[in-house]
Amino acid sequence: MRRREFALLMGPSLLVMLGLLVVPLVRTIQWSFQKVEYGSPGDFIGLSNYAQAMSDPRLGRAVFFTLLLTVIVTATILVLGYLIATGMNGLGKLRPYILGAMLVAYVLPNIVGAVSFSWLFDQNFGGAVNYVIQALTGQNILWFTETWPNRIMVIAHTVWHLLPFSMLMILAGLQGVPKELREAALIDGASGRKTHLYVIIPTIRGVLGFVCLITIMDVLRTFDNLIPLSPQADAIGNESIMLYVFDTAFRDGSAQLGLGSAINVLAILLILVCLFPFIRGLLKEAKAKA
Amino acid sequence: MRFHKHLRTGAAALAVVASLAGVTACGAGSRSGAQDATAVACDYTMPTADTTVNVLAYNSSAIDPFTNTMVKSCTRDKVTLKHDPIDFGGQVTKTTASLAGGSGSYDVLETYGFVVPGFAAKGNIEPLDDYVAKYADKYKLNALSKQMRSAMSYDGKLYGLPMQAQMYVLAYRKDVFDSLGLKPPTTFAEMIDAAKAIQAKGEIKYPIALPLNATADITTNYQAAMNSNGKDFLDSSGKPQFASNESRKALEGMKSLRPYMDPQVTTFDQPKVQQQMFNGTAAMAIMFSGRMNDLTLPANTKLADKFAFAAPPAVEGGAPYLYSRLSVDGWSIPKNTKLDKDMLFQMMAASVSEDASKASVPAAYPAREGMVSDDSSKYAAAANATLGKSMPTPGNPSAAPVTNAIRPIVVQVITGQLDIEAGMQQMQSIAEKTIAGS
């Protein structure tokens, strides 16, 4: 490809990336060192925003909750996604229909899905889950105001929303496993469990790494589903980092854009730390294949 | 090959869902359509070039009649008024962004008394007194309530043309009250007595419903409780009043109602409180008057004919005001609009004209006096009775940031995580720091 063609094809993408990724990132870093009022140039205040953010116990709570959610959801999605994909792989004619139905949870706008999901637990809007639990145990669980019930509900929704995509990716990986490998394992007398553990999973390691990476990125950015699912997130320790950033920088026209930017920079660093092993692994794999 | 088939199925599912979402979105957008809006005279001087006027106003049954009237009546010849559906939270964020800098995205803004002092003090919105004087006769602007004009003013100048107001109203189940020989409560103590009697009957477990949502409504309710005792968050000199005796009484009063409310009430906003009333799981609710019309519509609930309305109670007997807030909505002109401000003012004035105001009842309580009489709506008498007994709103630019800053503490006090005395001291300290830093 000639240079001119390359520039012509890549130019628009690079421009969009510059405008939507690089410029906001640079501004965020710049504002994190400033006291910023909307519409007026910020005043440089050094590390004050970072000091304020780090001394706020709310940040610690938000980081703890976000990491907890990330670990539990990622582990659950990997296990469930693998199990469902394996089951799906063995299905016949029904597979496309079940797959299509499952994808609805993923393609629904997150906020819409979260509102519908919250109604399952909200007696004002039917509360089917409450109804069943109450009928079976006589317990009335306060899903929205008690910390752990609320966490379980948020985890359940996040898994419900993200599982279809992960399952689809793993299913694609499973279909790429050569038949010969399975047959060889069978001839060698490997049990089903051992075939999965020592043959199939190592073969689709790359796909599983990719699913892990995407899931971690998605969960670390948890924000909009908490609005219906955890209306008093901060008070019960279930506020995500992104919700905290929004609350600080934007809620009710708040002017703490500098402080919000500082928290955002800290969040970006945290995301990079969490993703580092996966990015390194994927790069190594790509290098080896090249 | 097989995977391609799955992908095709997935793509088909995506297409179906996207189409459904599109249809739903169209449905939502049509709410702001001005097809059935009231047509009024809007005869501003036509600009020479094609002009688009961008209007920012959130969608609600109380605001839509005015927005739709403006869009329908003032769109003509070279001028097109554009209004996209938006929720209240979105409006707040867009307003802040639009008012920043030399040029904004909107030319007419829906504002409300709570934020007007802040925008006015920063010079973000245009004073309207000269336009009011110029067009007072043409649009009969002197009939706009003085109390509501005062709520949209700062430092003696008018910054928002009031369109409608909301005040707290008590909605109650007349059938339940009548069967127990109860009368609408006039104090929190009477409210608790009524709640106990209703609970004892055994049909309604949590008779009282208030919007105490931890991210917004809870501070409005705290303010209403303080107002009932004659104090606001800030006094006339801007000093925080959270450590006052009135603040203590307000918090004690709110906490005293908790045992008679749904245990998850700190997650309830006004729609959820409405839902409690629709479902029959609550017997009395206090909300802004703009929410009351929904209770009277049979399409919303089978209990529509069983609701009655009254002025809200006072926190305690002998209190100077009722448990209420007067929230006034109106139109403002951003300082950074490039369009002719005289033209924009006339559009605003047309939308609050007599005909438009009359047509907005009963969904809204118009700022134009004499529009809401006892026969206008089922809750008109209750709203009128509340209006005169709501504490006047003292406009202070620090009120909004202070309210945001103290909200987490109010939540902790009301949910019992923090005792009242410690909460009051913390709020006082936070408010002082917020004022010093703003």
XYZ file of C-alpha atoms in Angstrom:
728
model
C 0.000 0.000 0.000
C 1.324 3.378 -0.931
C 1.891 6.030 1.690
C -0.810 8.264 0.273
C -3.421 5.506 0.335
C -2.388 4.566 3.855
C -2.727 8.189 5.018
C -6.092 8.510 3.278
C -7.456 5.369 4.889
C -5.999 5.868 8.329
C -6.372 9.652 8.545
C -10.062 9.835 9.534
C -9.644 7.136 12.215
C -6.592 8.854 13.633
C -8.412 12.192 13.677
C -11.396 10.682 15.505
C -9.080 8.962 17.983
C -7.204 12.194 18.539
C -10.436 14.118 19.134
C -12.271 11.582 21.252
C -9.429 9.874 23.128
C -6.223 11.881 23.208
C -7.613 15.397 23.689
C -10.022 14.411 26.540
C -7.218 12.437 28.206
C -4.813 15.360 28.035
C -7.520 17.745 29.340
C -8.374 15.351 32.169
C -4.728 15.190 33.268
C -4.429 18.982 32.955
C -7.625 19.639 34.965
C -6.582 17.186 37.658
C -3.960 19.752 38.709
C -6.415 22.670 38.595
C -9.432 24.071 40.380
C -11.836 24.229 37.462
C -15.089 26.124 37.126
C -17.100 25.367 34.004
C -16.377 27.876 31.296
C -13.416 29.585 32.901
C -9.725 28.736 32.795
C -8.656 26.599 35.732
C -6.246 27.716 38.466
C -3.196 25.527 38.989
C -3.313 24.027 42.498
C -0.621 21.372 42.230
C -1.460 18.044 43.823
C -4.324 19.373 45.998
C -6.991 17.482 44.066
C -5.048 14.249 44.415
C -4.499 14.883 48.118
C -8.215 15.568 48.600
C -9.206 12.477 46.616
C -6.769 10.202 48.439
C -7.888 11.464 51.854
C -11.581 10.897 51.095
C -12.708 7.550 52.558
C -15.326 7.466 49.806
C -12.582 6.760 47.238
C -11.372 3.771 49.246
C -14.928 2.410 49.483
C -15.479 2.919 45.753
C -12.188 1.185 44.843
C -12.958 -1.743 47.164
C -16.471 -2.205 45.768
C -15.335 -1.897 42.150
C -12.514 -4.410 42.578
C -14.781 -6.807 44.489
C -17.366 -6.591 41.721
C -14.690 -7.072 39.052
C -13.163 -10.171 40.653
C -16.493 -11.888 41.388
C -18.116 -11.048 38.046
C -15.060 -11.989 35.969
C -14.631 -15.334 37.739
C -18.359 -16.101 37.477
C -18.506 -15.137 33.827
C -15.505 -17.258 32.901
C -16.895 -20.351 34.642
C -20.537 -19.881 33.579
C -19.580 -18.705 30.098
C -17.448 -21.806 29.571
C -20.113 -24.167 30.909
C -22.915 -22.617 28.853
C -20.769 -22.410 25.728
C -19.882 -26.092 26.113
C -23.552 -26.986 26.496
C -24.471 -24.750 23.580
C -21.763 -26.325 21.421
C -23.513 -29.663 21.784
C -26.952 -28.307 20.884
C -28.550 -28.985 17.539
C -31.190 -26.937 15.738
C -32.187 -25.048 18.857
C -28.798 -23.373 19.180
C -29.415 -20.265 17.010
C -32.682 -19.506 18.822
C -31.230 -19.875 22.321
C -28.197 -17.867 21.283
C -30.391 -15.089 19.861
C -32.540 -14.999 23.004
C -29.473 -14.825 25.228
C -28.011 -11.942 23.257
C -30.977 -9.716 24.106
C -29.518 -9.196 27.608
C -26.302 -7.941 26.049
C -27.701 -5.648 23.374
C -30.297 -3.970 25.581
C -29.088 -0.513 26.658
C -27.526 -1.106 30.071
C -29.778 1.360 31.866
C -32.935 -0.165 30.375
C -31.837 -3.671 31.308
C -30.919 -2.512 34.810
C -34.293 -0.848 35.380
C -36.125 -3.996 34.248
C -33.822 -6.141 36.370
C -34.428 -3.925 39.435
C -38.179 -4.495 39.096
C -37.635 -8.193 39.777
C -36.517 -7.175 43.266
C -38.791 -4.172 43.802
C -42.164 -4.885 45.396
C -43.519 -1.609 44.048
C -43.196 -3.043 40.547
C -44.119 -6.659 41.157
C -40.886 -7.913 42.722
C -41.113 -11.505 41.438
C -37.908 -12.521 43.244
C -39.157 -11.068 46.545
C -42.454 -12.843 46.076
C -40.777 -16.229 45.621
C -38.311 -15.722 48.506
C -41.080 -14.550 50.811
C -43.274 -17.489 49.869
C -40.455 -19.950 50.536
C -38.769 -18.432 53.587
C -41.037 -15.683 54.908
C -38.053 -13.300 54.654
C -38.347 -9.773 53.289
C -34.915 -8.880 51.935
C -34.061 -5.200 51.599
C -32.281 -5.415 48.236
C -31.783 -1.696 47.800
C -30.699 -0.529 51.248
C -28.687 -3.373 52.734
C -25.103 -3.719 51.578
C -24.744 -7.426 50.755
C -28.198 -8.097 49.309
C -27.629 -5.049 47.116
C -24.189 -6.328 46.096
C -25.668 -9.701 45.165
C -28.281 -7.967 43.024
C -25.677 -5.775 41.282
C -23.396 -8.787 40.693
C -26.319 -10.810 39.332
C -27.266 -8.031 36.930
C -23.713 -7.475 35.742
C -23.276 -11.201 35.081
C -26.667 -11.344 33.316
C -25.695 -8.414 31.103
C -22.142 -9.473 30.206
C -22.441 -13.254 30.104
C -23.894 -13.560 26.550
C -20.943 -11.794 24.942
C -18.409 -13.891 26.860
C -20.312 -17.063 26.101
C -20.384 -16.169 22.394
C -16.623 -15.586 22.346
C -15.912 -18.846 24.178
C -18.285 -20.703 21.860
C -16.316 -19.360 18.911
C -13.142 -20.594 20.601
C -14.619 -24.035 21.242
C -15.600 -24.383 17.610
C -11.992 -23.701 16.674
C -10.686 -26.655 18.720
C -9.611 -29.371 16.199
C -11.705 -32.541 16.375
C -8.511 -34.572 16.221
C -7.423 -33.244 19.606
C -10.620 -34.367 21.290
C -10.456 -37.739 19.567
C -6.830 -38.207 20.622
C -7.774 -37.412 24.229
C -10.621 -39.912 24.008
C -8.340 -42.640 22.615
C -5.831 -41.901 25.412
C -8.637 -42.583 27.882
C -8.966 -39.047 29.222
C -12.184 -38.381 31.114
C -14.460 -35.528 30.058
C -13.188 -33.332 32.911
C -9.537 -34.007 32.028
C -10.200 -33.359 28.321
C -11.552 -29.932 29.225
C -8.773 -29.165 31.740
C -5.762 -30.414 29.771
C -6.850 -30.215 26.141
C -9.641 -27.767 25.408
C -8.958 -24.981 27.918
C -5.228 -24.712 27.065
C -6.164 -24.659 23.374
C -8.544 -21.696 23.795
C -6.347 -19.905 26.332
C -6.112 -16.880 24.047
C -9.898 -16.547 23.793
C -10.296 -16.904 27.556
C -7.640 -14.208 28.083
C -9.515 -11.920 25.698
C -12.830 -12.550 27.506
C -11.117 -11.812 30.816
C -9.678 -8.575 29.462
C -12.984 -7.330 28.046
C -14.926 -8.313 31.181
C -12.479 -6.586 33.512
C -12.583 -3.441 31.384
C -16.383 -3.461 31.329
C -16.824 -4.069 35.055
C -14.220 -1.505 36.104
C -16.302 1.061 34.197
C -19.555 0.111 35.988
C -21.725 3.200 36.195
C -25.213 3.493 34.739
C -26.693 0.228 36.039
C -26.073 1.402 39.614
C -28.507 4.294 39.214
C -31.619 2.066 39.302
C -29.999 -0.847 41.138
C -28.295 1.051 43.948
C -29.977 4.425 44.458
C -28.099 5.036 47.703
C -24.851 3.432 46.592
C -22.548 5.710 48.568
C -24.411 5.255 51.860
C -24.193 1.461 51.703
C -20.663 1.185 50.306
C -21.722 0.064 46.829
C -20.579 3.033 44.813
C -18.354 2.329 41.806
C -15.371 4.520 40.942
C -17.099 5.872 37.844
C -20.255 6.758 39.780
C -18.056 8.562 42.299
C -16.341 10.466 39.481
C -19.702 11.463 37.995
C -21.066 12.477 41.377
C -18.055 14.648 42.089
C -17.679 16.254 38.691
C -21.225 16.581 37.365
C -24.055 15.804 39.809
C -26.469 18.751 40.184
C -24.139 21.017 38.251
C -21.337 20.525 40.763
C -18.252 22.484 39.811
C -15.603 20.074 41.072
C -14.309 19.237 37.617
C -10.690 19.300 38.831
C -11.314 16.898 41.694
C -13.371 14.657 39.398
C -10.506 14.654 36.886
C -8.000 13.676 39.577
C -10.188 10.726 40.621
C -10.518 9.821 36.941
C -6.739 9.786 36.476
C -6.416 7.538 39.542
C -9.112 5.279 38.064
C -7.236 5.073 34.743
C -4.072 4.056 36.620
C -6.013 1.393 38.510
C -7.500 0.044 35.269
C -4.023 -0.139 33.706
C -2.674 -2.025 36.730
C -5.582 -4.491 36.589
C -5.184 -5.054 32.856
C -1.391 -5.157 32.730
C -0.980 -8.959 32.994
C -3.568 -9.556 30.266
C -2.216 -6.944 27.899
C 1.312 -8.308 28.376
C 0.098 -11.869 27.771
C -1.806 -10.948 24.621
C 1.143 -8.974 23.252
C 3.499 -11.872 23.911
C 1.105 -14.266 22.166
C 0.743 -11.961 19.174
C 4.527 -11.605 18.961
C 5.023 -15.363 19.093
C 2.468 -15.916 16.297
C 4.106 -13.250 14.161
C -19.346 -22.105 8.961
C -21.381 -22.965 12.024
C -20.054 -19.913 13.767
C -21.111 -17.753 10.854
C -24.612 -19.087 11.311
C -24.510 -18.072 14.973
C -23.257 -14.666 14.010
C -26.122 -14.278 11.552
C -28.591 -15.258 14.261
C -26.945 -12.848 16.663
C -27.084 -10.083 14.083
C -30.768 -10.807 13.486
C -31.429 -10.619 17.234
C -29.506 -7.357 17.402
C -31.550 -5.948 14.548
C -34.828 -6.912 16.244
C -33.796 -5.399 19.557
C -32.428 -2.274 17.884
C -35.720 -1.868 16.017
C -37.673 -2.270 19.234
C -35.419 0.246 20.942
C -35.922 2.598 18.017
C -39.682 2.270 18.200
C -39.572 2.870 21.950
C -37.355 5.888 21.477
C -39.771 7.304 18.892
C -42.547 6.843 21.374
C -40.603 8.708 24.020
C -39.778 11.520 21.637
C -43.348 11.996 20.585
C -44.201 13.094 24.112
C -42.710 16.476 23.385
C -44.492 16.818 20.057
C -46.522 19.979 19.863
C -49.422 18.543 17.849
C -52.053 19.145 20.532
C -50.316 22.098 22.174
C -52.165 25.334 22.758
C -51.663 27.913 19.999
C -51.090 31.477 21.191
C -49.957 34.745 19.612
C -46.185 34.997 19.354
C -45.480 38.004 17.162
C -41.840 38.866 17.610
C -39.921 40.771 14.965
C -38.855 38.297 12.312
C -35.073 38.053 11.845
C -33.644 38.513 8.367
C -31.828 35.173 8.250
C -33.047 31.630 8.903
C -32.828 31.056 12.635
C -32.985 28.037 14.936
C -33.875 28.612 18.570
C -32.708 25.767 20.793
C -34.889 25.277 23.859
C -33.706 23.267 26.859
C -36.526 22.065 29.121
C -37.002 18.715 30.819
C -40.054 16.613 30.013
C -42.781 16.419 32.622
C -46.531 16.778 32.565
C -46.205 20.154 34.318
C -43.528 21.653 32.025
C -44.542 20.145 28.661
C -47.659 22.325 28.153
C -45.537 25.498 28.284
C -42.680 24.099 26.172
C -45.052 22.716 23.576
C -46.955 25.996 23.384
C -43.716 27.891 22.821
C -42.483 25.489 20.136
C -45.811 25.332 18.322
C -46.730 29.008 18.500
C -43.356 30.646 17.938
C -42.116 28.468 15.077
C -42.967 30.434 11.952
C -41.465 31.703 8.713
C -37.700 31.813 9.130
C -37.630 30.784 12.763
C -37.635 27.189 13.968
C -37.810 26.304 17.629
C -36.105 23.035 18.500
C -36.726 21.083 21.666
C -35.414 17.565 22.238
C -36.842 15.324 24.968
C -34.650 15.219 28.065
C -34.974 14.222 31.711
C -34.350 16.532 34.631
C -30.867 15.186 35.423
C -29.828 15.611 31.793
C -31.130 19.159 31.775
C -29.094 20.058 34.874
C -25.879 18.777 33.284
C -26.577 20.388 29.894
C -27.472 23.715 31.498
C -24.157 23.846 33.334
C -22.213 22.954 30.192
C -24.171 25.335 27.964
C -23.759 28.323 30.266
C -19.994 27.842 30.372
C -17.864 29.826 27.937
C -18.620 32.383 25.303
C -21.195 30.453 23.311
C -23.758 27.926 24.465
C -25.867 25.257 22.831
C -29.197 26.682 24.020
C -31.021 29.980 23.595
C -33.918 29.494 26.028
C -33.417 27.626 29.290
C -35.888 26.172 31.733
C -34.588 27.190 35.166
C -35.942 26.994 38.700
C -35.676 29.080 41.847
C -33.090 26.843 43.483
C -30.427 27.455 40.803
C -31.310 30.954 39.587
C -29.291 32.806 42.302
C -26.157 30.804 41.447
C -26.420 31.455 37.691
C -27.360 35.096 38.269
C -24.462 35.733 40.670
C -22.033 34.366 38.065
C -23.595 36.517 35.359
C -24.636 33.482 33.302
C -28.234 34.530 32.687
C -29.812 37.734 31.528
C -31.785 40.062 33.866
C -35.319 40.343 32.525
C -36.740 43.427 34.254
C -36.387 45.726 31.229
C -38.148 43.228 28.978
C -40.909 42.716 31.562
C -41.458 46.492 31.721
C -41.502 46.713 27.912
C -43.921 43.832 27.354
C -45.990 43.942 30.558
C -49.136 45.119 28.763
C -48.728 43.075 25.590
C -48.425 39.778 27.477
C -50.196 40.808 30.702
C -47.110 39.997 32.719
C -48.246 41.828 35.834
C -50.599 38.912 36.463
C -47.619 36.651 37.174
C -47.523 35.899 40.895
C -45.292 38.246 42.909
C -44.297 35.377 45.178
C -43.139 33.346 42.179
C -41.374 36.302 40.582
C -39.556 36.798 43.862
C -38.470 33.147 43.836
C -36.929 33.670 40.374
C -35.106 36.845 41.417
C -31.665 37.537 42.789
C -30.363 40.729 44.292
C -33.572 42.563 43.412
C -33.564 41.611 39.730
C -35.728 39.095 37.883
C -33.719 36.371 36.121
C -36.429 33.868 35.274
C -39.896 34.413 33.860
C -42.011 32.150 36.084
C -44.247 29.654 34.277
C -45.460 27.328 36.998
C -44.814 26.381 40.589
C -44.996 23.294 42.678
C -45.618 23.058 46.384
C -46.021 20.038 48.617
C -49.501 18.550 48.796
C -50.780 15.709 50.944
C -52.594 12.976 49.016
C -54.523 10.492 51.116
C -56.888 7.565 50.740
C -60.264 9.060 51.582
C -61.914 5.644 51.825
C -59.374 4.443 54.395
C -59.496 7.682 56.385
C -63.307 7.757 56.359
C -63.626 4.147 57.449
C -61.463 4.888 60.480
C -63.012 8.284 61.196
C -59.703 10.032 60.505
C -59.175 13.576 59.275
C -56.234 14.809 57.187
C -53.368 15.388 59.646
C -52.226 18.928 60.376
C -49.041 17.993 62.270
C -46.498 15.166 62.133
C -47.892 13.870 65.451
C -51.378 13.595 63.921
C -49.848 11.927 60.880
C -48.267 9.300 63.117
C -51.562 8.782 64.991
C -53.345 8.252 61.669
C -50.604 5.873 60.519
C -50.917 3.838 63.730
C -54.679 3.549 63.289
C -54.253 2.446 59.655
C -51.556 -0.079 60.583
C -53.794 -1.461 63.318
C -56.495 -2.163 60.742
C -53.947 -4.540 59.178
C -54.364 -3.830 55.468
C -51.602 -1.305 54.917
C -48.263 -2.054 56.522
C -46.505 1.233 55.736
C -49.156 3.971 55.524
C -46.839 6.969 55.042
C -45.000 7.535 51.751
C -42.449 10.309 51.268
C -39.820 10.726 48.556
C -36.603 10.504 50.608
C -34.310 9.421 47.783
C -30.716 9.627 48.950
C -29.473 11.344 45.803
C -31.927 14.243 45.663
C -35.295 14.374 47.395
C -34.063 13.810 50.931
C -32.540 17.298 51.198
C -35.667 18.920 49.776
C -37.678 17.195 52.495
C -35.195 18.204 55.191
C -35.435 21.780 53.935
C -39.250 21.572 53.995
C -39.112 20.369 57.592
C -36.757 23.184 58.595
C -38.902 25.697 56.703
C -41.961 24.555 58.634
C -40.200 25.749 61.777
C -39.226 29.032 60.134
C -35.592 28.497 59.157
C -33.801 27.673 55.895
C -30.416 26.038 55.257
C -28.823 29.503 55.044
C -30.030 32.681 56.757
C -30.413 36.004 54.943
C -26.704 36.743 55.399
C -25.763 33.328 53.980
C -24.766 31.731 57.317
C -25.514 27.977 57.566
C -28.264 27.029 60.036
C -27.648 23.293 60.388
C -26.710 23.489 64.068
C -29.922 25.333 64.959
C -32.780 24.109 67.107
C -35.046 24.201 64.023
C -32.649 21.863 62.227
C -32.762 19.446 65.174
C -36.579 19.517 65.238
C -36.674 18.930 61.477
C -34.436 15.868 61.687
C -36.293 14.514 64.708
C -39.593 15.013 62.892
C -38.404 13.182 59.784
C -36.992 10.320 61.816
C -40.231 10.022 63.788
C -42.064 9.137 60.549
C -39.618 6.388 59.528
C -41.314 3.471 61.362
C -44.470 4.093 59.312
C -42.709 4.183 55.952
C -41.310 1.454 53.709
C -37.901 0.452 55.158
C -36.299 1.236 51.777
C -37.744 4.758 51.636
C -34.304 6.349 51.198
C -34.306 4.900 47.675
C -37.757 6.262 46.810
C -38.110 9.177 44.430
C -41.466 10.764 43.566
C -42.442 8.258 40.845
C -41.901 5.429 43.312
C -44.030 7.170 45.940
C -46.718 7.614 43.288
C -46.418 3.910 42.604
C -47.019 3.143 46.296
C -50.226 5.140 46.111
C -51.230 3.533 42.778
C -50.673 0.082 44.301
C -52.522 0.877 47.509
C -49.495 0.038 49.651
C -49.516 3.518 51.234
C -52.411 5.588 52.546
C -50.895 9.076 52.568
C -48.102 10.702 50.603
C -46.539 14.135 50.475
C -45.117 15.150 47.095
C -44.856 18.156 44.832
C -48.226 19.238 43.447
C -47.105 18.438 39.888
C -47.327 14.761 40.811
C -50.905 14.927 42.055
C -52.751 14.995 38.748
C -51.366 11.533 37.922
C -53.139 10.141 40.995
C -56.491 11.302 39.669
C -56.203 9.458 36.340
C -58.043 6.116 36.149
C -55.545 4.991 33.493
C -52.855 4.933 36.194
C -54.660 3.219 39.033
C -57.908 1.591 40.014
C -57.836 3.737 43.167
C -57.984 7.049 41.240
C -61.418 7.970 42.618
C -60.416 7.188 46.199
C -57.727 9.850 46.588
C -58.347 13.172 48.278
C -55.949 16.057 48.762
C -55.078 18.447 51.571
C -52.395 20.893 52.572
C -49.403 19.065 54.072
C -49.080 19.065 57.877
C -46.706 21.288 59.847
C -43.840 19.541 61.602
C -45.372 20.509 64.938
C -48.360 22.403 66.281
C -47.936 26.179 66.221
C -45.172 26.041 63.579
C -45.136 29.184 61.409
C -45.240 27.311 58.085
C -46.369 23.997 56.618
C -44.028 21.145 55.684
C -43.558 22.438 52.149
C -41.211 23.916 49.599
C -42.192 26.301 46.856
C -40.342 25.238 43.714
C -40.850 27.699 40.869
C -40.012 26.842 37.265
C -39.496 29.492 34.639
C -37.659 30.560 31.513
C -34.275 32.255 31.401
C -32.146 33.684 28.615
C -28.493 32.600 28.674
C -26.066 35.498 28.518
C -24.054 33.661 25.836
C -26.827 33.204 23.277
C -26.094 34.838 19.931
C -29.758 35.353 19.098
C -31.880 38.460 19.571
C -32.793 38.475 23.272
C -35.865 40.615 22.685
C -37.202 37.918 20.357
C -36.383 35.187 22.864
C -38.161 37.045 25.662
C -41.314 37.366 23.592
C -41.258 33.620 22.950
C -41.020 33.017 26.680
C -43.752 35.519 27.425
C -46.055 33.917 24.851
C -45.600 30.515 26.469
C -46.842 31.843 29.818
C -49.752 33.744 28.276
C -53.275 33.455 29.683
C -54.377 30.777 27.224
C -51.251 28.679 27.666
C -51.463 28.921 31.446
C -55.139 27.996 31.465
C -54.465 24.982 29.240
C -51.722 23.712 31.556
C -54.183 23.133 34.428
C -54.587 20.610 36.073
C -51.157 19.143 35.193
C -49.448 22.345 36.345
C -50.007 25.173 38.805
C -49.392 28.201 36.549
C -47.580 31.298 37.785
C -50.375 33.447 36.390
C -52.727 34.347 39.214
C -56.343 33.267 39.232
C -55.806 30.241 37.011
C -56.245 27.626 39.722
C -59.555 27.752 41.526
C -61.300 25.124 43.619
C -63.021 23.689 40.553
C -59.868 23.562 38.387
C -58.648 20.278 39.699
C -59.083 17.875 42.579
C -55.995 19.178 44.342
C -56.430 22.895 43.583
C -57.790 23.762 47.037
C -54.942 21.897 48.726
C -52.354 23.617 46.534
C -53.878 27.060 47.132
C -53.987 26.416 50.880
C -50.321 25.396 50.853
C -49.099 28.303 48.751
C -49.809 30.952 51.365
C -48.284 28.875 54.144
C -45.010 27.908 52.471
C -41.930 29.744 53.669
C -40.696 32.282 51.088
C -37.584 31.024 49.292
C -34.499 33.011 50.243
C -32.297 33.116 47.123
C -28.649 32.502 47.865
C -26.009 31.441 45.306
C -24.444 29.059 47.847
C -27.693 27.183 48.540
C -27.239 24.650 45.717
C -23.588 23.656 46.436
C -24.277 23.536 50.192
C -27.314 21.312 49.631
C -25.261 18.922 47.494
C -22.454 18.839 50.042
C -24.584 18.028 53.102
C -26.755 15.378 51.406
C -24.691 12.300 52.405
C -24.876 13.390 56.060
C -28.659 13.809 55.935
C -28.880 10.265 54.562
C -26.741 8.937 57.399
C -28.880 10.720 59.997
C -32.206 9.587 58.572
C -31.013 5.990 58.135
C -29.694 5.965 61.708
C -26.000 5.578 60.821
C -25.267 8.897 62.536
C -26.969 10.515 65.513
C -28.736 13.805 65.020
C -26.382 15.968 67.079
C -23.229 14.679 65.338
C -24.941 15.029 61.954
C -25.900 18.641 62.648
C -22.331 19.548 63.601
C -20.885 17.799 60.547
C -23.331 19.521 58.207
C -22.549 22.906 59.740
C -18.842 22.354 59.238
C -19.250 21.047 55.657
C -21.515 23.967 54.745
C -19.048 26.528 56.124
C -16.212 24.943 54.146
C -18.333 24.816 50.978
C -19.242 28.496 51.261
C -15.627 29.443 51.962
C -14.430 27.484 48.928
C -17.077 28.625 46.447
